[in-house]
PDB file of C-alpha atoms in Angstrom:
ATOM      1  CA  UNK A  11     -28.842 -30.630  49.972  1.00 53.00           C
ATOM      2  CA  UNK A  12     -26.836 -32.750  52.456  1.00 62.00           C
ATOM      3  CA  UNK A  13     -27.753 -36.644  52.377  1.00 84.00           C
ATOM      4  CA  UNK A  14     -29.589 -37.979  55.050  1.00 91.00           C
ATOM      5  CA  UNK A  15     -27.398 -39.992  57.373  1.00 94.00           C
ATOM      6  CA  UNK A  16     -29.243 -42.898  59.401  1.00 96.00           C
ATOM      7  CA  UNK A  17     -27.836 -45.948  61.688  1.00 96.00           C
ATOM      8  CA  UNK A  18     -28.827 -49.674  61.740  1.00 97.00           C
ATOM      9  CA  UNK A  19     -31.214 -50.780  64.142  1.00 96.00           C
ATOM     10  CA  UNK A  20     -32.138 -54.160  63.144  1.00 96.00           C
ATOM     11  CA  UNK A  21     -30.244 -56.825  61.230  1.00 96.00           C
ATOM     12  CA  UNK A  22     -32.790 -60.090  60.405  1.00 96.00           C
ATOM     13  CA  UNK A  23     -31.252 -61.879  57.125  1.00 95.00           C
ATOM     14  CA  UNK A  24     -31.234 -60.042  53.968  1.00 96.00           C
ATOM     15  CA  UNK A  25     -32.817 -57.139  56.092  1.00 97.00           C
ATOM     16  CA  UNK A  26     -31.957 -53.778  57.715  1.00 97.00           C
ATOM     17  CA  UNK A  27     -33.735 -51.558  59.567  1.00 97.00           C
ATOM     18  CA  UNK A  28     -32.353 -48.036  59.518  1.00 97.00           C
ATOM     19  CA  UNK A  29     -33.640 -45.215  61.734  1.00 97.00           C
ATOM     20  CA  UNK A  30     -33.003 -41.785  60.719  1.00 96.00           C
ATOM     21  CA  UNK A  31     -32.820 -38.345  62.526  1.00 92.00           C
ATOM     22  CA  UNK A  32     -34.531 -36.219  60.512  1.00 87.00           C
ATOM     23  CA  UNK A  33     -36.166 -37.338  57.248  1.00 90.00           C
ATOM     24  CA  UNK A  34     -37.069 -40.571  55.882  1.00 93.00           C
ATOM     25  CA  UNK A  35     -35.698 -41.375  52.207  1.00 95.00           C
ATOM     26  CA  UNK A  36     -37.886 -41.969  49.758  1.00 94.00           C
ATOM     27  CA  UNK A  37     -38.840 -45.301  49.403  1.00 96.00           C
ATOM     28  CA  UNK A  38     -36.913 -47.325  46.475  1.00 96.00           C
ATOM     29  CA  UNK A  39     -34.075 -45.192  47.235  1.00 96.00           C
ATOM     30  CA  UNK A  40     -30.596 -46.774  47.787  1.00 96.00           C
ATOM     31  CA  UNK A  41     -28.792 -46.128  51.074  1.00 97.00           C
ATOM     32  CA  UNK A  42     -24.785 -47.337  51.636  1.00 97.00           C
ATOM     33  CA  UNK A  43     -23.104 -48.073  54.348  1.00 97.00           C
ATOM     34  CA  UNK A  44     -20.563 -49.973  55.059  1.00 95.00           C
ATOM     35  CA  UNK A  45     -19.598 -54.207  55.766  1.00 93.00           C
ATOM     36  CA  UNK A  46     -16.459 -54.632  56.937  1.00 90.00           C
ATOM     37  CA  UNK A  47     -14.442 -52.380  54.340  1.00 91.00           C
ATOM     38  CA  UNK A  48     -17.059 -53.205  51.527  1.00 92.00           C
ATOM     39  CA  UNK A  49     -19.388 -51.286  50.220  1.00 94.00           C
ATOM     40  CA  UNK A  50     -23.290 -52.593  50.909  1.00 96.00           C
ATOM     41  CA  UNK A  51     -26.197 -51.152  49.009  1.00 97.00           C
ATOM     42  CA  UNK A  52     -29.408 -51.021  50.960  1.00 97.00           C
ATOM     43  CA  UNK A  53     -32.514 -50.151  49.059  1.00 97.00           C
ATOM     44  CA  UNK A  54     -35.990 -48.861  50.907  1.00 97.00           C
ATOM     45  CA  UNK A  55     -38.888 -50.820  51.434  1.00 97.00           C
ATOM     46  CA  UNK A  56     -41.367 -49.573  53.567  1.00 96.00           C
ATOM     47  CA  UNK A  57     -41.647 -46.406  56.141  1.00 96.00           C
ATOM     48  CA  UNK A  58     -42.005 -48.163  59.443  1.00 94.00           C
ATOM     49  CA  UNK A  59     -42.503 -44.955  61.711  1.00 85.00           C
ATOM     50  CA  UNK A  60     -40.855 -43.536  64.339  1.00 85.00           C
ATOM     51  CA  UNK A  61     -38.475 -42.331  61.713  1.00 93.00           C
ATOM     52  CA  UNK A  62     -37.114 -46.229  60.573  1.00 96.00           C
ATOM     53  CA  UNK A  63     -37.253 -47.714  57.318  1.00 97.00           C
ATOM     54  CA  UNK A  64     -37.182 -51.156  56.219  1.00 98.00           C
ATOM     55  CA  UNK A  65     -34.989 -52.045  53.955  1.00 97.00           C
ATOM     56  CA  UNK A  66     -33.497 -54.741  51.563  1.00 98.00           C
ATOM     57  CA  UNK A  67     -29.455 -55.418  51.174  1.00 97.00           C
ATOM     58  CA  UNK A  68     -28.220 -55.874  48.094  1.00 96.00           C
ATOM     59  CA  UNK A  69     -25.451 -58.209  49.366  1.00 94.00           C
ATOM     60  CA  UNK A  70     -24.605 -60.278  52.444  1.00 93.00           C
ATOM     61  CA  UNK A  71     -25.112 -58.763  55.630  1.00 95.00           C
ATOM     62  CA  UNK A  72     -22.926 -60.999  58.185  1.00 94.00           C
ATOM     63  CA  UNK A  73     -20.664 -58.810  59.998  1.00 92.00           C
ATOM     64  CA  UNK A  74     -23.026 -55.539  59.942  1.00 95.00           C
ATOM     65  CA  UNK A  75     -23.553 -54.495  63.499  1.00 94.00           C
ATOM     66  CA  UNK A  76     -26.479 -52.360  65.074  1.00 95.00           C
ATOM     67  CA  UNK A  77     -25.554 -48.429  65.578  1.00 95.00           C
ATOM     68  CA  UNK A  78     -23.491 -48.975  62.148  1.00 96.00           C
ATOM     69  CA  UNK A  79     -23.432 -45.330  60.078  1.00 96.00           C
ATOM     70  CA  UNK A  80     -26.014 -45.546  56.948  1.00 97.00           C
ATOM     71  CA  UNK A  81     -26.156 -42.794  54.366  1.00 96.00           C
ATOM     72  CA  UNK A  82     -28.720 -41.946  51.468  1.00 96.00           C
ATOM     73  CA  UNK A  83     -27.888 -41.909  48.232  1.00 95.00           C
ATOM     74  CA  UNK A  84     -31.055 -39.653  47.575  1.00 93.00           C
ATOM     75  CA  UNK A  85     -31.734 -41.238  44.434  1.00 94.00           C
ATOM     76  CA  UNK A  86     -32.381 -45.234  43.339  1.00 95.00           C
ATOM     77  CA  UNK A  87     -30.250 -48.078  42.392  1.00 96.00           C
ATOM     78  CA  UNK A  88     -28.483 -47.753  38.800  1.00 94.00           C
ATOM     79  CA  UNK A  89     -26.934 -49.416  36.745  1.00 94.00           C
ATOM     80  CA  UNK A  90     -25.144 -48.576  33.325  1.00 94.00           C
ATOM     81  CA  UNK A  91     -27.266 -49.057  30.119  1.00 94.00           C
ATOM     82  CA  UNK A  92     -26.617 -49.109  26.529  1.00 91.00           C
ATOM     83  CA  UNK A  93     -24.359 -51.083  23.840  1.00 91.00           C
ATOM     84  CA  UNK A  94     -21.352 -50.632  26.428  1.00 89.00           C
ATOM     85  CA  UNK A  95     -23.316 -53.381  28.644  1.00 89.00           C
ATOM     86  CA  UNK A  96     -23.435 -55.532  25.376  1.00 85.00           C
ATOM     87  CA  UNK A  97     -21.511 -58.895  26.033  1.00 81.00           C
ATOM     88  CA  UNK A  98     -21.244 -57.621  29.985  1.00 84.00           C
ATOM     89  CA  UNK A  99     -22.409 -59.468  33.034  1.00 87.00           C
ATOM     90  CA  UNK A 100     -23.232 -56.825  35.781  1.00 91.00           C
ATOM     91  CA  UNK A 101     -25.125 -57.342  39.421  1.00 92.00           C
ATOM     92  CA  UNK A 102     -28.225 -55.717  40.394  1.00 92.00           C
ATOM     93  CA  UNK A 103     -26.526 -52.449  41.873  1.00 93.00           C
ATOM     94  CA  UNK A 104     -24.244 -51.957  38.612  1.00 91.00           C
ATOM     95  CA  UNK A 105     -20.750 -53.535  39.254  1.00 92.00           C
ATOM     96  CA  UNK A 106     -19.776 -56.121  36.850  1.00 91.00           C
ATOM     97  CA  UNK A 107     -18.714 -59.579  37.855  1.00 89.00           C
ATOM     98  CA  UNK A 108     -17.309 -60.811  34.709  1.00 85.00           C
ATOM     99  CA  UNK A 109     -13.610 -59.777  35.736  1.00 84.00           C
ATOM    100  CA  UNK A 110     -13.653 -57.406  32.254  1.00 87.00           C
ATOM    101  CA  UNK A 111     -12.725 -54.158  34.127  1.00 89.00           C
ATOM    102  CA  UNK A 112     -15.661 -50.945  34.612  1.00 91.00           C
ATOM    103  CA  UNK A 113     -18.299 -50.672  32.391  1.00 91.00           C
ATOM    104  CA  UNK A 114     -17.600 -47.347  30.222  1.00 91.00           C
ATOM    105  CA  UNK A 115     -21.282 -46.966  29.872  1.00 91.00           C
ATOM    106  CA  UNK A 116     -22.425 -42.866  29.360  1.00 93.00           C
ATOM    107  CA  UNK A 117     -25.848 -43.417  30.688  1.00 94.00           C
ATOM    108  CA  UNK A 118     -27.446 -45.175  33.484  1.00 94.00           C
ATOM    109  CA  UNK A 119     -30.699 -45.647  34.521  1.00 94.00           C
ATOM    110  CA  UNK A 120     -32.650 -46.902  37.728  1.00 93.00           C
ATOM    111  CA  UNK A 121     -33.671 -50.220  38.496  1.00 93.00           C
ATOM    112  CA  UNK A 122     -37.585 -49.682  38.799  1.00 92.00           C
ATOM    113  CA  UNK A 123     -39.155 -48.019  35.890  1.00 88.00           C
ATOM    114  CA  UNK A 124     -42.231 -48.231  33.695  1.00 89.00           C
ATOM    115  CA  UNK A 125     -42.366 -50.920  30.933  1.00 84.00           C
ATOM    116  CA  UNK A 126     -42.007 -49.375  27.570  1.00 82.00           C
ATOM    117  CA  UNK A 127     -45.412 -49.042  25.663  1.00 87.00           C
ATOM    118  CA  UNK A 128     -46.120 -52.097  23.779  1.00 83.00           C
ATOM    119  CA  UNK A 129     -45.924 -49.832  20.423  1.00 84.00           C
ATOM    120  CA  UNK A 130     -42.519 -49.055  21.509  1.00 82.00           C
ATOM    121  CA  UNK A 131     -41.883 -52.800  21.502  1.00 77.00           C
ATOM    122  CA  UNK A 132     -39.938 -54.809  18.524  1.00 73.00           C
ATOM    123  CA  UNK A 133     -42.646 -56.660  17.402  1.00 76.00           C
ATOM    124  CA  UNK A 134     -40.175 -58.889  15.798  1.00 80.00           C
ATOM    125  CA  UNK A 135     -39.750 -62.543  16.548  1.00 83.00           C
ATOM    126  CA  UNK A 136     -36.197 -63.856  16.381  1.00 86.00           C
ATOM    127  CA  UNK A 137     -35.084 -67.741  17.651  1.00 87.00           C
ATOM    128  CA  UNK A 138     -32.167 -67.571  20.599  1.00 85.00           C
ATOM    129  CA  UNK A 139     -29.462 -70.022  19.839  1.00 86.00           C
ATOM    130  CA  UNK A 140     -28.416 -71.799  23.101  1.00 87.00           C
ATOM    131  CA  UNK A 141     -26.382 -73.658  21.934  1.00 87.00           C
ATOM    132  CA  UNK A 142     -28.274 -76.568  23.834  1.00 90.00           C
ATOM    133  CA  UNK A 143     -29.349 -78.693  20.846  1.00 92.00           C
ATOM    134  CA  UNK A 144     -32.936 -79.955  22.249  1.00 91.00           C
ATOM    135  CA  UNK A 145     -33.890 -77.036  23.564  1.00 90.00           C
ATOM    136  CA  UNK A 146     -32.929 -75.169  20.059  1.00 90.00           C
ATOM    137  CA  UNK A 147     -35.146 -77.940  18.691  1.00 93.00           C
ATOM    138  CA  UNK A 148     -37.944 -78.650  20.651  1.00 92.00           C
ATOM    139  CA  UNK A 149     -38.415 -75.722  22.505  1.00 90.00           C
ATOM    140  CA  UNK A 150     -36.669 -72.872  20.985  1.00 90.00           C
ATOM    141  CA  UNK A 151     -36.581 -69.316  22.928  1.00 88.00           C
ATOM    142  CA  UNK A 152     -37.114 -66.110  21.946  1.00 86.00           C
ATOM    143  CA  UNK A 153     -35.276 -62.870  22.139  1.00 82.00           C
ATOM    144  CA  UNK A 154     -36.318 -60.760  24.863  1.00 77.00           C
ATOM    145  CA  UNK A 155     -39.006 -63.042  26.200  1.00 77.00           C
ATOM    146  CA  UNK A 156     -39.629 -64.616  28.908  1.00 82.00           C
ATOM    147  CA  UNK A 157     -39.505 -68.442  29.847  1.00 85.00           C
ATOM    148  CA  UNK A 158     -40.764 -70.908  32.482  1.00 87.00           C
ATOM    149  CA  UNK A 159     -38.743 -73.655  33.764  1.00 87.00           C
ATOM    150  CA  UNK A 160     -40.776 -76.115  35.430  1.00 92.00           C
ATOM    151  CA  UNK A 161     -39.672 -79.416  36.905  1.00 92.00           C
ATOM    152  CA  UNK A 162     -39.378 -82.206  39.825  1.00 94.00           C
ATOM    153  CA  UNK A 163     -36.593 -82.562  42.170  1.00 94.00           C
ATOM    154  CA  UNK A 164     -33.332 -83.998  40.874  1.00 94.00           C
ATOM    155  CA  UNK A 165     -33.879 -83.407  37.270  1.00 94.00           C
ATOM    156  CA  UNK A 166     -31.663 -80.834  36.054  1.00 92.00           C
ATOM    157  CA  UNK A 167     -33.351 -77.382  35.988  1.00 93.00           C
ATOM    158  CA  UNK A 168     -30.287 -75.761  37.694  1.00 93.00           C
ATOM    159  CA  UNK A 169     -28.001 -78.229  35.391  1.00 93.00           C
ATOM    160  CA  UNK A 170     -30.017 -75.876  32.430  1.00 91.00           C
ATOM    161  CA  UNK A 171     -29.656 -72.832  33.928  1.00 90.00           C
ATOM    162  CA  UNK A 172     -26.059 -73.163  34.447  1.00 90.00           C
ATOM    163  CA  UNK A 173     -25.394 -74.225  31.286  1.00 90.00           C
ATOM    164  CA  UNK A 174     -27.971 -71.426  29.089  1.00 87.00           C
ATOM    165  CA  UNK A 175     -25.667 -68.990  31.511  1.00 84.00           C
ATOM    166  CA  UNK A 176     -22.350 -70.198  30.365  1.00 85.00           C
ATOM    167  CA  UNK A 177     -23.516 -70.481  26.730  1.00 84.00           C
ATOM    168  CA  UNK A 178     -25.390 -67.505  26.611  1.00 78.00           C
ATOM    169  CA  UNK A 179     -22.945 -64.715  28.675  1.00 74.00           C
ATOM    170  CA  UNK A 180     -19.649 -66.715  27.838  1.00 70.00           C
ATOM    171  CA  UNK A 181     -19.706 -68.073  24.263  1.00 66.00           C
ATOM    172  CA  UNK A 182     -21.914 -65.339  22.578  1.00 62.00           C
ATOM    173  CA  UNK A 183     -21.049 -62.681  24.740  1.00 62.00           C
ATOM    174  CA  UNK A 184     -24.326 -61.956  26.402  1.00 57.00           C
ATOM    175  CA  UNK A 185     -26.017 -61.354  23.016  1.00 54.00           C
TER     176      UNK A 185
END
C-alpha cells in the first residue's frame, strides 16, 4: 500500500495542519516531513474535514513553511523497548540523546497503549535511591510510581528535577 502523502497548510506553534489528497491517516499515527534537512515527526490529532488533520510536532517547527511535502508513516510513534533501553535516555519518537550511539533494541512498541492489568503489575514495593539525602529520608520514592512535586515560585522544584535527572540517568544509569 503506498503511504499517504499530504502538505502543510497551517503552522501555529507546536502545530501543523496537514491536508491530504486522498485519505486521512488514522489518528495517533505519525507523519514525517521534513525541517530544514532534519527529520520532524508529526503525530495526528484530530480529523478536521475537508481532508486536513491536526496535528502535534514532535520537535521545533521554526523554519517549516506552508505547501511543505508530509508523508504517513501508516503506523504510530515507536520507540525501542526492552533491557537494551536499560541505562538509556531516549526522546519521545525513539532517538536517544545521551550521545551513547543507536539503541540495539529487537523490539519496539508504540507510544499509546493500554496499561497492563493490575494483576500483571509487580506488586512489590522497592525504595529509589536518589541519591538526594532528604528526599531518601523524608520522602523516599518508589520504583515505578508516580510522584507530585508541588511548590511556590523560586524554591527549587526545577533545582530537584535537574538534579533526580542527573542522579538518576547519569550515576545509576537510568535504573
Amino acid at each position: 500500500m503506498a503511504k499517504a502523502v499530504g502538505k502543510i497548510t497551517q503552522v501555529i506553534g507546536a502545530v501543523v495542519d496537514v491536508q491530504f489528497e486522498d485519505e486521512l491517516p488514522a489518528i495517533l499515527n505519525a507523519l514525517e516531513t521534513d525541517n530544514n534537512g532534519n527529520r520532524l515527526v508529526l503525530e495526528v490529532a484530530q480529523h478536521l474535514g475537508e481532508k486536513t488533520v491536526r496535528t502535534v510536532a514532535m520537535d521545533a517547527t521554526e523554519g517549516l513553511v506552508r505547501g511543505a511535502k508530509v508523508t504517513d508513516t501508516g503506523g504510530p510513534i515507536t520507540v525501542p523497548v526492552g533491557t537494551a533501553t536499560l541505562g538509556r535516555i531516549i526522546n519521545v519518537i525513539g532517538e536517544p540523546v545521551d550521545e551513547k550511539g543507536e539503541v540495539k533494541a529487537k523490539t519496539r512498541r508504540a507510544i499509546h497503549a493500554e496499561a497492563p492489568e493490575f494483576s500483571e503489575q509487580s506488586t512489590e514495593s522497592e525504595i529509589l535511591v536518589t541519591g538526594i539525602k532528604v528526599v531518601d529520608l523524608l520522602a523516599p520514592y518508589t520504583k515505578g510510581g508516580k510522584i507530585g512535586l508541588f511548590g511556590g515560585a523560586g524554591v527549587g522544584k526545577t533545582v530537584l528535577i535537574m538534579e533526580l535527572i542527573n542522579n538518576i540517568a547519569k550515576v545509576h544509569s537510568g535504573v
